[in-house]
GROMACS .gro file of C-alpha atoms in nm:
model
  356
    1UNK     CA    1  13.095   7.436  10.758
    2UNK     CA    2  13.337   7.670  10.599
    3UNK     CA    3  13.576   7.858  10.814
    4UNK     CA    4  13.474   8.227  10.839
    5UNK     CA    5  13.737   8.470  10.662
    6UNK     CA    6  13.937   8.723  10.873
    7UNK     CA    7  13.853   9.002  10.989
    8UNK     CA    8  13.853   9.290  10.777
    9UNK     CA    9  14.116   9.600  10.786
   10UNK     CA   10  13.982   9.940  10.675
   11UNK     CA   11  14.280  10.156  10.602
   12UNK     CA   12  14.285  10.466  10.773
   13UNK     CA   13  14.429  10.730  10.499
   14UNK     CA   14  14.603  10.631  10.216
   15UNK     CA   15  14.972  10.567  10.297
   16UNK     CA   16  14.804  10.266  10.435
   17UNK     CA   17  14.802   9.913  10.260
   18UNK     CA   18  14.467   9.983  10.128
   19UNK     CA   19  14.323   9.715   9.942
   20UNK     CA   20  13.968   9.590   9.751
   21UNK     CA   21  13.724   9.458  10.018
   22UNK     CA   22  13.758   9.083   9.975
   23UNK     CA   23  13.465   8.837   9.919
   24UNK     CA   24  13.314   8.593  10.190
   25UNK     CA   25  13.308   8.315   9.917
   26UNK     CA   26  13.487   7.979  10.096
   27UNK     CA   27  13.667   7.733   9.913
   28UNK     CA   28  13.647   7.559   9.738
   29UNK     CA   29  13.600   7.743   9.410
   30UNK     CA   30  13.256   7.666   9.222
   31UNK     CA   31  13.301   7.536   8.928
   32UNK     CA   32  13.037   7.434   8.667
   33UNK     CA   33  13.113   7.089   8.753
   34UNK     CA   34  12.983   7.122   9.097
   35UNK     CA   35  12.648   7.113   8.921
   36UNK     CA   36  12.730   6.827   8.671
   37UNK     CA   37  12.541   6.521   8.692
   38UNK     CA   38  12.756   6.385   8.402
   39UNK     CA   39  13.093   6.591   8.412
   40UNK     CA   40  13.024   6.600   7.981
   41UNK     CA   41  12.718   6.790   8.058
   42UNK     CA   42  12.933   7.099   8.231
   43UNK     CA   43  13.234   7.076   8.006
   44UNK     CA   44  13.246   7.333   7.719
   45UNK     CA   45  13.069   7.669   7.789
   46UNK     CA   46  12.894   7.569   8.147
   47UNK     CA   47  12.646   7.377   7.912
   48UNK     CA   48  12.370   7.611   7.949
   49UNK     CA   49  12.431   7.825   8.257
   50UNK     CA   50  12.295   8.155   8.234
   51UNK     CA   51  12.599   8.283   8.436
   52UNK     CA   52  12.899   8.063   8.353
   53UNK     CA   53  13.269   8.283   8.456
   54UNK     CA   54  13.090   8.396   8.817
   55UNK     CA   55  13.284   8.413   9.115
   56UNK     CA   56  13.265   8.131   9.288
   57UNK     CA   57  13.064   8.020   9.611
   58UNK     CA   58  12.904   7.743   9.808
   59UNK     CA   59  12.645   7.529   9.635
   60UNK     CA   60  12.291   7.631   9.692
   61UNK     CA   61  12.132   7.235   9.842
   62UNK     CA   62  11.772   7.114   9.758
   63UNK     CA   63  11.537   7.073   9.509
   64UNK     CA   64  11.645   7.444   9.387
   65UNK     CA   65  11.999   7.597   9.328
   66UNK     CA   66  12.247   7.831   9.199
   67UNK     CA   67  12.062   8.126   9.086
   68UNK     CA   68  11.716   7.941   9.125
   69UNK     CA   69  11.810   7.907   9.516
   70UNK     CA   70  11.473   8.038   9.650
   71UNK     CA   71  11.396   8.274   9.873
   72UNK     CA   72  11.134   8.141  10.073
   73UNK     CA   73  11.262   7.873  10.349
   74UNK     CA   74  11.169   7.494  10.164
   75UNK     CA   75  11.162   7.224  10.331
   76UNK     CA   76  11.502   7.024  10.347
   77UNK     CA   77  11.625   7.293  10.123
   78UNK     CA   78  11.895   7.621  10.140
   79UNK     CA   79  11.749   7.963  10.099
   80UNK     CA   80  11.939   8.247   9.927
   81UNK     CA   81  11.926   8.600  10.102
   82UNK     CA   82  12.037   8.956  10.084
   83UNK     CA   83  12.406   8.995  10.222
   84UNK     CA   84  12.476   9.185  10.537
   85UNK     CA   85  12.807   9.329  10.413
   86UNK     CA   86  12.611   9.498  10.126
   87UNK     CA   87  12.491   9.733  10.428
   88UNK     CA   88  12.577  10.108  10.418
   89UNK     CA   89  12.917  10.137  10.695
   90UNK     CA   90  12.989   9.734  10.733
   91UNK     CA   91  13.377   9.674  10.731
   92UNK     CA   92  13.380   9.534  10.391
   93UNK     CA   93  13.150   9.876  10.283
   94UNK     CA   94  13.421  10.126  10.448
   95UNK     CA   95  13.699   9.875  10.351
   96UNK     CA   96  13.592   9.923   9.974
   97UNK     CA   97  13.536  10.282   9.989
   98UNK     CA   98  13.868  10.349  10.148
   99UNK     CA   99  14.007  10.138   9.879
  100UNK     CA  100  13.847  10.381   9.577
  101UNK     CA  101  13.920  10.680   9.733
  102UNK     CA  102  14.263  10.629   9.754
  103UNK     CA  103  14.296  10.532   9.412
  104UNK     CA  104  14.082  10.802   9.268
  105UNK     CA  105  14.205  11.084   9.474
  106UNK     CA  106  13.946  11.287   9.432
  107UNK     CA  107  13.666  11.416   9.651
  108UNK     CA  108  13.606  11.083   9.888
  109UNK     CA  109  13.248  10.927   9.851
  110UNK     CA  110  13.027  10.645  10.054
  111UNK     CA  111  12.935  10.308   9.952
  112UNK     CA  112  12.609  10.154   9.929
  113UNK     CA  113  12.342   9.948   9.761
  114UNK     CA  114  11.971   9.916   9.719
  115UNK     CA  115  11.720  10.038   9.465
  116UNK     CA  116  11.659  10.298   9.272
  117UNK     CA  117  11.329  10.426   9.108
  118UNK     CA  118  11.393  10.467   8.736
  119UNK     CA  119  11.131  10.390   8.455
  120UNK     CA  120  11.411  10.462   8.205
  121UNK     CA  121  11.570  10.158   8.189
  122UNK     CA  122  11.532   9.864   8.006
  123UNK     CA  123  11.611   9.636   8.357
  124UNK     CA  124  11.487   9.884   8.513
  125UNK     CA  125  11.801  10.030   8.658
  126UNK     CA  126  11.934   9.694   8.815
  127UNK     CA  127  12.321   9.680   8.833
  128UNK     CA  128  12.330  10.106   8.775
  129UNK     CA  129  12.520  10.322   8.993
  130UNK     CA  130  12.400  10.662   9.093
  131UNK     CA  131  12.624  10.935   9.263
  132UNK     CA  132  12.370  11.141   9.488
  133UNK     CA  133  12.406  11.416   9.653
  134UNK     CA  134  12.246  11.423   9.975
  135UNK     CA  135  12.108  11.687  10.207
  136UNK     CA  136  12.328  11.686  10.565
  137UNK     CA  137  12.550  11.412  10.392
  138UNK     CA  138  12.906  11.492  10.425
  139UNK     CA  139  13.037  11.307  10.118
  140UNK     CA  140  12.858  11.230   9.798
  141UNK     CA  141  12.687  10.846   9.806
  142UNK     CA  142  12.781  10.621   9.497
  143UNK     CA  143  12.505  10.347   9.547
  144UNK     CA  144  12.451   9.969   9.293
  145UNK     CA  145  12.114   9.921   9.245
  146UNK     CA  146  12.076   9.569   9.282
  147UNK     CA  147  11.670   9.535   9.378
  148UNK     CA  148  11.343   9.681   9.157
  149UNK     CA  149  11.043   9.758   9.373
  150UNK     CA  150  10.637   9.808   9.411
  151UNK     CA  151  10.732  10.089   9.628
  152UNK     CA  152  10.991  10.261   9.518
  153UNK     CA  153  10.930  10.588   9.257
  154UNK     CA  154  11.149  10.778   9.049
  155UNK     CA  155  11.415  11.012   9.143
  156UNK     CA  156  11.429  10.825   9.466
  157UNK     CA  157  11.721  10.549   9.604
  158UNK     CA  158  11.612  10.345   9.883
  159UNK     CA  159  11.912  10.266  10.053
  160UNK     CA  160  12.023   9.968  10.208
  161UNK     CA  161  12.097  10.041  10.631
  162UNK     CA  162  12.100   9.870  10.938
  163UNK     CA  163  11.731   9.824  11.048
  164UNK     CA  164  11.590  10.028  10.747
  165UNK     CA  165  11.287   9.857  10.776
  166UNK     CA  166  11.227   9.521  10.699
  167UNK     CA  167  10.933   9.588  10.426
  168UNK     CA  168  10.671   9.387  10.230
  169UNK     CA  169  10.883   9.097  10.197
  170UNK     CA  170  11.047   9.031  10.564
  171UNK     CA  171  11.338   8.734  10.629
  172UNK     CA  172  11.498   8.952  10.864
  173UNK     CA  173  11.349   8.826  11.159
  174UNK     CA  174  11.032   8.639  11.308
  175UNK     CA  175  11.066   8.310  11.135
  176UNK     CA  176  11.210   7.982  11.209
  177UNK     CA  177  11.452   8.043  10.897
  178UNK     CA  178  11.483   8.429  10.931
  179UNK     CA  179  11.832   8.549  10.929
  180UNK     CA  180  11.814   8.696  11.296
  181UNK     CA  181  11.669   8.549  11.613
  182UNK     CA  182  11.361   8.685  11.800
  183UNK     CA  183  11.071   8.846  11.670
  184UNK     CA  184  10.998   9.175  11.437
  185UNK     CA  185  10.905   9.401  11.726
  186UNK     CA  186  11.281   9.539  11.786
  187UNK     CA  187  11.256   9.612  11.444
  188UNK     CA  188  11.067   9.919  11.414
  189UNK     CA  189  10.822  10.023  11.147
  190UNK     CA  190  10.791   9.800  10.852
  191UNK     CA  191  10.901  10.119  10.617
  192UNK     CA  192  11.172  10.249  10.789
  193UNK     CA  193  11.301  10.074  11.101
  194UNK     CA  194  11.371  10.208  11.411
  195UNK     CA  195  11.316  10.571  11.431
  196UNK     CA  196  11.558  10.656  11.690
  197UNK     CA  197  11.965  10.599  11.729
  198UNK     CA  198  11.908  10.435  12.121
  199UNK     CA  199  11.620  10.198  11.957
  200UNK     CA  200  11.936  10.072  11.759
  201UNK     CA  201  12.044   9.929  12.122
  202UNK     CA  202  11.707   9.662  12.129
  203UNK     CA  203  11.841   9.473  11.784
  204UNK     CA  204  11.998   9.147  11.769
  205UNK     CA  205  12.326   9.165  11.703
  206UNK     CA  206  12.397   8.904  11.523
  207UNK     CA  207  12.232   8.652  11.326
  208UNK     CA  208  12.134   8.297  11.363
  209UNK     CA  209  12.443   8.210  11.283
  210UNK     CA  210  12.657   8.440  11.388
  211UNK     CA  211  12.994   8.322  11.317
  212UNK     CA  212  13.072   8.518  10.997
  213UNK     CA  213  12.886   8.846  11.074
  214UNK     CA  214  13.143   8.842  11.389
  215UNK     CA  215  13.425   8.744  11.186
  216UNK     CA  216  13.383   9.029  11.000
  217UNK     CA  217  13.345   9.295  11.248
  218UNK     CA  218  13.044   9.378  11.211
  219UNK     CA  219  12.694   9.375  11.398
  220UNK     CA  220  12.303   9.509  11.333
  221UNK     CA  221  12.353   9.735  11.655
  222UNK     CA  222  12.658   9.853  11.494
  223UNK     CA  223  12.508   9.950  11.139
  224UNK     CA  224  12.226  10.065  11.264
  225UNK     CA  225  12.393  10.350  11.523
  226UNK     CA  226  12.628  10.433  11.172
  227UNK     CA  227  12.340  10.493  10.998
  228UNK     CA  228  12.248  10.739  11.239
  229UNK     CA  229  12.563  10.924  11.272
  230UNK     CA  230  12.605  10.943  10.935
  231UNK     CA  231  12.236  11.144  10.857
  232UNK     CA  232  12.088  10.914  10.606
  233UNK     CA  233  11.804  10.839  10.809
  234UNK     CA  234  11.578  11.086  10.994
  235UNK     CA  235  11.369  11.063  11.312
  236UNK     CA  236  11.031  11.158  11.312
  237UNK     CA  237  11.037  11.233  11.705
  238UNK     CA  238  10.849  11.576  11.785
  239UNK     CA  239  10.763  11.567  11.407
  240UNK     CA  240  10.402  11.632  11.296
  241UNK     CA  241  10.348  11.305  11.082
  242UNK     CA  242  10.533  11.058  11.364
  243UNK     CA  243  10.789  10.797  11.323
  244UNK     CA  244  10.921  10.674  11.019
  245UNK     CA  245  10.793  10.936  10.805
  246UNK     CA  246  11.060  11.146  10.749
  247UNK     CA  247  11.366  11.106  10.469
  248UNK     CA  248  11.664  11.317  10.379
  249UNK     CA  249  11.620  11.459  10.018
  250UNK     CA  250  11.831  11.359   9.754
  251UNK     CA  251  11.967  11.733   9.601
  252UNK     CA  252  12.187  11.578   9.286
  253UNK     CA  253  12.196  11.234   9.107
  254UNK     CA  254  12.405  11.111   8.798
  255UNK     CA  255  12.431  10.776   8.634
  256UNK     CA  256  12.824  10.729   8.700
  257UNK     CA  257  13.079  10.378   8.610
  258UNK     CA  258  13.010  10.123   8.906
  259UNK     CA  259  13.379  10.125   9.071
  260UNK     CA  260  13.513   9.812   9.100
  261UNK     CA  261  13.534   9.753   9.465
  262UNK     CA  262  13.141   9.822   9.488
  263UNK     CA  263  13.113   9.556   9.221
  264UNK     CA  264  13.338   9.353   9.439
  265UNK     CA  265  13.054   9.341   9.659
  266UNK     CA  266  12.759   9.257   9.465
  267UNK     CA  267  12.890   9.075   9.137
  268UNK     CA  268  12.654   9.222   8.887
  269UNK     CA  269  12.781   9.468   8.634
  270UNK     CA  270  12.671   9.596   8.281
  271UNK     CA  271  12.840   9.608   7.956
  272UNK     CA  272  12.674   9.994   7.920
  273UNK     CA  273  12.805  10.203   8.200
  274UNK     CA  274  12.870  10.531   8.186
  275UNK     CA  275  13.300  10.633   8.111
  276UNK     CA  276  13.374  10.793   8.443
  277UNK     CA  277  13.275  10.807   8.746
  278UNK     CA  278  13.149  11.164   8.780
  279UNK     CA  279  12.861  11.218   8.520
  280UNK     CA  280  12.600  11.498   8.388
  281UNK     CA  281  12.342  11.486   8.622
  282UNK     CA  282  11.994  11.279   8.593
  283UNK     CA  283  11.702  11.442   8.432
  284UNK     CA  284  11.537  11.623   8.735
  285UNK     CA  285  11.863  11.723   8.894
  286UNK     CA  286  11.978  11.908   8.998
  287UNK     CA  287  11.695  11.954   9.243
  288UNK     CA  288  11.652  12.274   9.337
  289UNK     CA  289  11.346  12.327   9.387
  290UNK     CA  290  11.189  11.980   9.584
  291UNK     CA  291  11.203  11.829   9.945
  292UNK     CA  292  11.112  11.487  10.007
  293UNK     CA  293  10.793  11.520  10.083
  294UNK     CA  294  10.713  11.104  10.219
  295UNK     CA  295  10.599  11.235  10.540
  296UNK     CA  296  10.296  11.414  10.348
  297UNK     CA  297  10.019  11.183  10.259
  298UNK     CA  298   9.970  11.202   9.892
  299UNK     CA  299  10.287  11.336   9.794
  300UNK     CA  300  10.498  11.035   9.703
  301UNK     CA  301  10.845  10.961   9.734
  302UNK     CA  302  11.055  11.144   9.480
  303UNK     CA  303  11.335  11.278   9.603
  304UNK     CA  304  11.357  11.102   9.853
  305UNK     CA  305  11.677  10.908  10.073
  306UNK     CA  306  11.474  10.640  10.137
  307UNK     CA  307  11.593  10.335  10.324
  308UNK     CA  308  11.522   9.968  10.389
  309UNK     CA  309  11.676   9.622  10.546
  310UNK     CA  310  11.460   9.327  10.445
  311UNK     CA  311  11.757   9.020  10.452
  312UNK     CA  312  11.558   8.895  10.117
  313UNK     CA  313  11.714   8.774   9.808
  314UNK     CA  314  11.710   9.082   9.569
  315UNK     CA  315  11.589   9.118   9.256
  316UNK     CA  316  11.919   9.131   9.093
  317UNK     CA  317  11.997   8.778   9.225
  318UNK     CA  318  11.711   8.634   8.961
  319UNK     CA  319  11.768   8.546   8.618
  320UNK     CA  320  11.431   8.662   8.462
  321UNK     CA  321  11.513   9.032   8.621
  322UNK     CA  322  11.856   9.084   8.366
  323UNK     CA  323  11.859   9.114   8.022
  324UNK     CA  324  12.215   8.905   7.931
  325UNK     CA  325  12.300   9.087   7.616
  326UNK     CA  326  12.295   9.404   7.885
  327UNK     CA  327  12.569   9.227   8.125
  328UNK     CA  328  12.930   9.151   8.195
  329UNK     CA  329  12.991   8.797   8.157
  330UNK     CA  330  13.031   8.588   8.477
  331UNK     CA  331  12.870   8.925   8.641
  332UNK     CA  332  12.497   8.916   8.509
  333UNK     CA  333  12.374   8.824   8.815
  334UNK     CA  334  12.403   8.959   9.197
  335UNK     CA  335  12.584   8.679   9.411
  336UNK     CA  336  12.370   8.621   9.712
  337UNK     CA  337  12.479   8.501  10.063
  338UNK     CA  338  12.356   8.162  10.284
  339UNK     CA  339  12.179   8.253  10.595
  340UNK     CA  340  12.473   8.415  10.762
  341UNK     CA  341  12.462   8.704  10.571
  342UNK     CA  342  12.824   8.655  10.411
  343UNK     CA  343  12.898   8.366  10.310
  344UNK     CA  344  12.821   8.358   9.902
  345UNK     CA  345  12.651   8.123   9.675
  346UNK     CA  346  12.791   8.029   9.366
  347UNK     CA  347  12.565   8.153   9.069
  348UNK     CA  348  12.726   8.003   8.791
  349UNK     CA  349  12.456   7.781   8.719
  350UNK     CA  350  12.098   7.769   8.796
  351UNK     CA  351  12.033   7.378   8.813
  352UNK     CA  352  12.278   7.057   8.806
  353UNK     CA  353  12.348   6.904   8.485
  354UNK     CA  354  12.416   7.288   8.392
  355UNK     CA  355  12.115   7.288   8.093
  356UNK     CA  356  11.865   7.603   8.292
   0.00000   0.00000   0.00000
């Protein structure tokens, strides 16, 4: 296997040698060839890749690959999952936020990715960024949607953090091919995690394979207590409606340019963004006049910080999700990671021969 990269530096201010977050793709570069069955077939074009240009990555093995790598574990076969550096506070997170905020010099913001709840949106909203304002946040939140959801309403952004809750569709942890070792039980709720900054303390650390997440710098214990300190997640201890119930409430969103060392991240990015990154605010915002109301039975989830950590292969990563005419070129589809978390998968092509 591929050598892990090194270890991340996250400038401190911005006399340092700040920098764009790098990727965990290895070499060597992916190529449409590395999907050729005849080298004719990938020549001109990518043949018929849906994502020919992408960054490139390790090749998905099995009966599936590329952007068709599944995400259910096959037998003999790779999976494709969520990846851990996508997680609100990882290295590569702070690394690429640093990075923007010295170049824009203007009021700093966080990084992050997940969903959010739009019906206004021909994909709907994959590959948008939102700038939220957040109550108890100290700095505004630009955040990728890369992930559509069953569960997830409007004027809401369920946000990517470590031990968010693991959700409908779990490969965090109690399978033989789940990212993490052990079972779901240090997990906490299914919508929501752990509820508490010490239950951070019973996580795994590390994955499975747990060579690049340490490369990196980073760990689950580690997210998760950021999370905490940073007041995007709430506790429902000595709360009427108990654990897990509770969620900041989102007080200003706007539709704003993705900046580039987000995208840096994910690898999916539209051809229709907004000019600049500070935009009129969403219809519904500001809010005024709402609280998140998701401990309330009844009452939904507008407004609402939400948060989640599932490990699964998001809905941006599938080609039937994007509209192509609505994409960047090379960038129409997020670049997912093997089961380490980091390490990416080239999603150039979605089959060998390069005709899918």
């Amino acid at each position: 296997p591929q050598a892990p990269a090194a270890p991340i530096s996250v400038p401190q201010d911005c006399s340092s040698s700040s920098r764009v977050a790098p990727s965990w793709a290895p070499n060597p570069e992916g190529q449409c060839n590395a999907y050729a069955k005849e080298a004719k077939n990938c020549d001109s074009g990518c043949g018929n890749c849906f994502n020919p240009g992408a960054r490139k990555g390790v090749v998905c093995r099995g009966q599936q690959t590329g952007y068709n790598c599944p995400s259910e574990d096959t037998a003999g076969g790779d999976v494709a999952f969520g990846c851990m550096d996508w997680t609100f506070g990882s290295t590569a997170q702070r690394a690429a936020e640093a990075s923007y905020n010295c170049r824009s010099g203007k009021e700093p913001v966080y990084f992050g990715v997940g969903t959010y709840g739009t019906a206004d949106d021909a994909m709907g909203g994959l590959g948008v960024c939102v700038r939220l304002e957040v109550e108890d946040l100290d700095r505004p939140l630009v955040a990728q949607s890369i992930n559509t959801g069953f569960d997830v309403a409007g004027n809401q952004f369920d946000l990517q953090i470590g031990a968010g809750g693991a959700g409908a569709f779990n490969t965090c942890a109690g399978g033989t091919g789940s990212m993490f070792p052990g079972t779901v039980d240090p997990w906490g709720c299914q919508y929501g995690g752990v509820d508490s900054r010490e239950a951070c303390a019973g996580l795994p650390a590390y994955p499975q394979d747990d060579r690049a997440m340490k490369a990196a710098g980073d760990s689950l214990v580690k997210l998760c207590e950021y999370a905490w300190d940073k007041k995007v997640r709430m506790s429902g201890a000595g709360r009427s409606a108990g654990e897990c119930k509770y969620n900041p409430t989102i007080l200003n969103a706007a539709r704003v340019k993705c900046p580039e060392e987000l995208v840096s991240l994910t690898q999916i990015q539209r051809v229709d963004e907004p000019a600049s990154f500070k935009e009129p605010s969403a219809p519904g915002f500001p809010n005024t006049a709402h609280k998140c109301m998701a401990q309330v039975p009844g009452q939904g989830v507008g407004y609402c910080l939400t948060r989640m950590m599932d490990c699964r292969k998001p809905s941006g990563g599938f080609k039937d999700n994007v509209k192509a005419d609505l994409m960047v070129p090379g960038r129409k589809l997020v670049q997912t990671c093997t089961v380490d978390g980091y390490t990416r998968i080239n999603v150039a092509c979605g089959c060998k021969g390069c005709y899918c």
